Amino acid sequence: MSFFDTFCEMLVIFFAIAMGYLANRLKIMGGEMDQKVSKLLLYITVPAMALGSVLARETLPPMSEFISMLEIVVIFYGMEALFALVIPRILGGTQGQKGVWRFGMMFPNVGFIGYPVVVALLGQDALFYALILALPFNMLSYS
């Protein structure tokens, strides 16, 4: 994918974000509407996109590849945990701020914006791998 193609794909996502911001500023969205849209994304859209990614594949990767990816992601989350323990101490602030920074460092936003970016830049097949890499995120942040 060329730089221009990547730029165009990211521009589409940027305009969607800008329209959401504009809708909020114009009071078209906000409050209860934001909660309902979040629930729509969380409970319907993202799971449907994940299911579509799996069903669109002709064959699934071998189990050894799946296990290898999970091993890599466990190492990655271990490194994130170390950073989340050390960096907030360096930054200082209140205990509440440190807690927010720790959570943000451990659990980046891979769902609402991460999946569309993966699909835009790498294609629908890459979403399957992104879903595997997000398994620990989903298990840890939603439990």
Tab-separated table of C-alpha atoms in Angstrom:
chain	number	residue	atom	x	y	z
A	1	MET	CA	0.000	0.000	0.000
A	2	SER	CA	1.454	3.341	-1.018
A	3	PHE	CA	1.672	6.386	1.212
A	4	PHE	CA	-1.163	8.058	-0.697
A	5	ASP	CA	-3.438	5.017	-0.289
A	6	THR	CA	-2.682	4.901	3.427
A	7	PHE	CA	-3.261	8.641	3.709
A	8	CYS	CA	-6.646	8.351	1.977
A	9	GLU	CA	-7.749	5.485	4.236
A	10	MET	CA	-6.749	7.407	7.347
A	11	LEU	CA	-8.470	10.523	6.001
A	12	VAL	CA	-11.771	8.616	5.857
A	13	ILE	CA	-11.381	7.641	9.515
A	14	PHE	CA	-10.379	11.207	10.403
A	15	PHE	CA	-13.521	12.601	8.756
A	16	ALA	CA	-15.696	10.123	10.662
A	17	ILE	CA	-14.090	11.306	13.916
A	18	ALA	CA	-14.522	14.944	12.864
A	19	MET	CA	-18.222	14.369	12.111
A	20	GLY	CA	-18.688	12.833	15.572
A	21	TYR	CA	-16.981	15.846	17.136
A	22	LEU	CA	-19.129	18.239	15.095
A	23	ALA	CA	-22.314	16.354	16.025
A	24	ASN	CA	-21.355	16.689	19.681
A	25	ARG	CA	-20.602	20.411	19.351
A	26	LEU	CA	-23.945	20.996	17.584
A	27	LYS	CA	-25.706	19.080	20.390
A	28	ILE	CA	-26.926	16.439	17.941
A	29	MET	CA	-25.150	13.853	20.055
A	30	GLY	CA	-24.161	13.778	23.695
A	31	GLY	CA	-25.274	12.404	27.022
A	32	GLU	CA	-27.565	9.415	26.638
A	33	MET	CA	-26.979	9.228	22.875
A	34	ASP	CA	-23.230	8.738	23.428
A	35	GLN	CA	-23.938	5.855	25.810
A	36	LYS	CA	-26.291	4.220	23.325
A	37	VAL	CA	-23.824	4.548	20.437
A	38	SER	CA	-21.058	3.090	22.632
A	39	LYS	CA	-23.278	0.146	23.538
A	40	LEU	CA	-24.175	-0.322	19.865
A	41	LEU	CA	-20.487	-0.471	18.996
A	42	LEU	CA	-19.515	-2.638	21.956
A	43	TYR	CA	-22.312	-5.195	21.806
A	44	ILE	CA	-23.270	-5.338	18.126
A	45	THR	CA	-20.913	-3.689	15.640
A	46	VAL	CA	-17.508	-4.876	16.921
A	47	PRO	CA	-18.659	-8.480	17.537
A	48	ALA	CA	-20.306	-8.540	14.094
A	49	MET	CA	-17.099	-7.247	12.519
A	50	ALA	CA	-15.107	-9.913	14.389
A	51	LEU	CA	-17.487	-12.675	13.329
A	52	GLY	CA	-17.417	-11.419	9.748
A	53	SER	CA	-13.624	-11.485	9.785
A	54	VAL	CA	-13.589	-15.131	10.852
A	55	LEU	CA	-16.369	-16.212	8.496
A	56	ALA	CA	-14.818	-14.421	5.495
A	57	ARG	CA	-11.667	-16.560	5.700
A	58	GLU	CA	-11.544	-19.711	3.616
A	59	THR	CA	-9.246	-21.411	6.119
A	60	LEU	CA	-8.128	-20.554	9.606
A	61	PRO	CA	-4.424	-20.417	10.435
A	62	PRO	CA	-2.937	-23.500	12.094
A	63	MET	CA	-3.219	-23.760	15.873
A	64	SER	CA	0.571	-23.416	16.209
A	65	GLU	CA	0.402	-19.947	14.629
A	66	PHE	CA	-2.437	-18.995	16.961
A	67	ILE	CA	-0.433	-20.177	20.013
A	68	SER	CA	2.684	-18.311	18.808
A	69	MET	CA	0.700	-15.097	18.500
A	70	LEU	CA	-0.718	-15.526	21.999
A	71	GLU	CA	2.796	-16.083	23.372
A	72	ILE	CA	3.929	-12.843	21.745
A	73	VAL	CA	0.983	-10.909	23.098
A	74	VAL	CA	1.564	-12.249	26.626
A	75	ILE	CA	5.154	-10.964	26.436
A	76	PHE	CA	3.886	-7.631	25.097
A	77	TYR	CA	1.340	-7.247	27.915
A	78	GLY	CA	4.027	-8.187	30.440
A	79	MET	CA	6.202	-5.352	29.127
A	80	GLU	CA	3.200	-2.999	29.239
A	81	ALA	CA	2.603	-3.975	32.876
A	82	LEU	CA	6.202	-3.101	33.750
A	83	PHE	CA	5.907	0.274	32.038
A	84	ALA	CA	2.554	0.885	33.738
A	85	LEU	CA	4.169	0.278	37.126
A	86	VAL	CA	7.215	2.487	36.525
A	87	ILE	CA	6.161	5.418	34.318
A	88	PRO	CA	3.354	6.844	36.526
A	89	ARG	CA	5.801	6.990	39.436
A	90	ILE	CA	8.127	9.113	37.307
A	91	LEU	CA	5.312	11.358	36.077
A	92	GLY	CA	3.943	12.044	39.545
A	93	GLY	CA	0.461	13.376	40.207
A	94	THR	CA	-2.392	12.220	42.409
A	95	GLN	CA	-3.191	8.562	42.998
A	96	GLY	CA	-6.237	8.944	40.744
A	97	GLN	CA	-4.136	10.343	37.904
A	98	LYS	CA	-1.584	7.567	38.305
A	99	GLY	CA	-4.376	4.998	38.128
A	100	VAL	CA	-5.713	6.494	34.910
A	101	TRP	CA	-2.222	6.522	33.389
A	102	ARG	CA	-1.655	2.897	34.403
A	103	PHE	CA	-4.942	1.813	32.860
A	104	GLY	CA	-4.244	3.798	29.690
A	105	MET	CA	-0.803	2.257	29.350
A	106	MET	CA	-2.068	-1.278	29.907
A	107	PHE	CA	-5.233	-1.067	27.828
A	108	PRO	CA	-4.939	1.115	24.729
A	109	ASN	CA	-8.072	1.682	22.665
A	110	VAL	CA	-7.823	-1.251	20.290
A	111	GLY	CA	-11.540	-1.724	19.691
A	112	PHE	CA	-13.354	1.428	18.754
A	113	ILE	CA	-10.610	2.896	16.585
A	114	GLY	CA	-7.980	0.144	16.412
A	115	TYR	CA	-10.001	-2.364	14.394
A	116	PRO	CA	-11.123	0.135	11.728
A	117	VAL	CA	-7.519	1.319	11.360
A	118	VAL	CA	-6.303	-2.268	10.918
A	119	VAL	CA	-8.952	-2.946	8.271
A	120	ALA	CA	-8.242	0.343	6.495
A	121	LEU	CA	-4.486	-0.139	6.397
A	122	LEU	CA	-4.009	-3.912	6.202
A	123	GLY	CA	-7.292	-5.288	4.878
A	124	GLN	CA	-10.060	-7.509	6.216
A	125	ASP	CA	-7.777	-10.559	6.643
A	126	ALA	CA	-5.576	-8.663	9.108
A	127	LEU	CA	-8.551	-8.084	11.387
A	128	PHE	CA	-8.491	-11.763	12.358
A	129	TYR	CA	-4.941	-11.386	13.675
A	130	ALA	CA	-5.793	-8.128	15.426
A	131	LEU	CA	-8.635	-9.923	17.191
A	132	ILE	CA	-6.255	-12.619	18.420
A	133	LEU	CA	-3.839	-9.975	19.665
A	134	ALA	CA	-6.688	-8.220	21.483
A	135	LEU	CA	-7.854	-11.309	23.387
A	136	PRO	CA	-5.881	-10.477	26.567
A	137	PHE	CA	-7.093	-6.862	26.341
A	138	ASN	CA	-10.709	-8.007	26.238
A	139	MET	CA	-10.313	-10.607	28.981
A	140	LEU	CA	-8.453	-8.264	31.336
A	141	SER	CA	-10.274	-4.990	30.748
A	142	TYR	CA	-13.817	-6.394	30.738
A	143	SER	CA	-13.417	-8.724	33.711
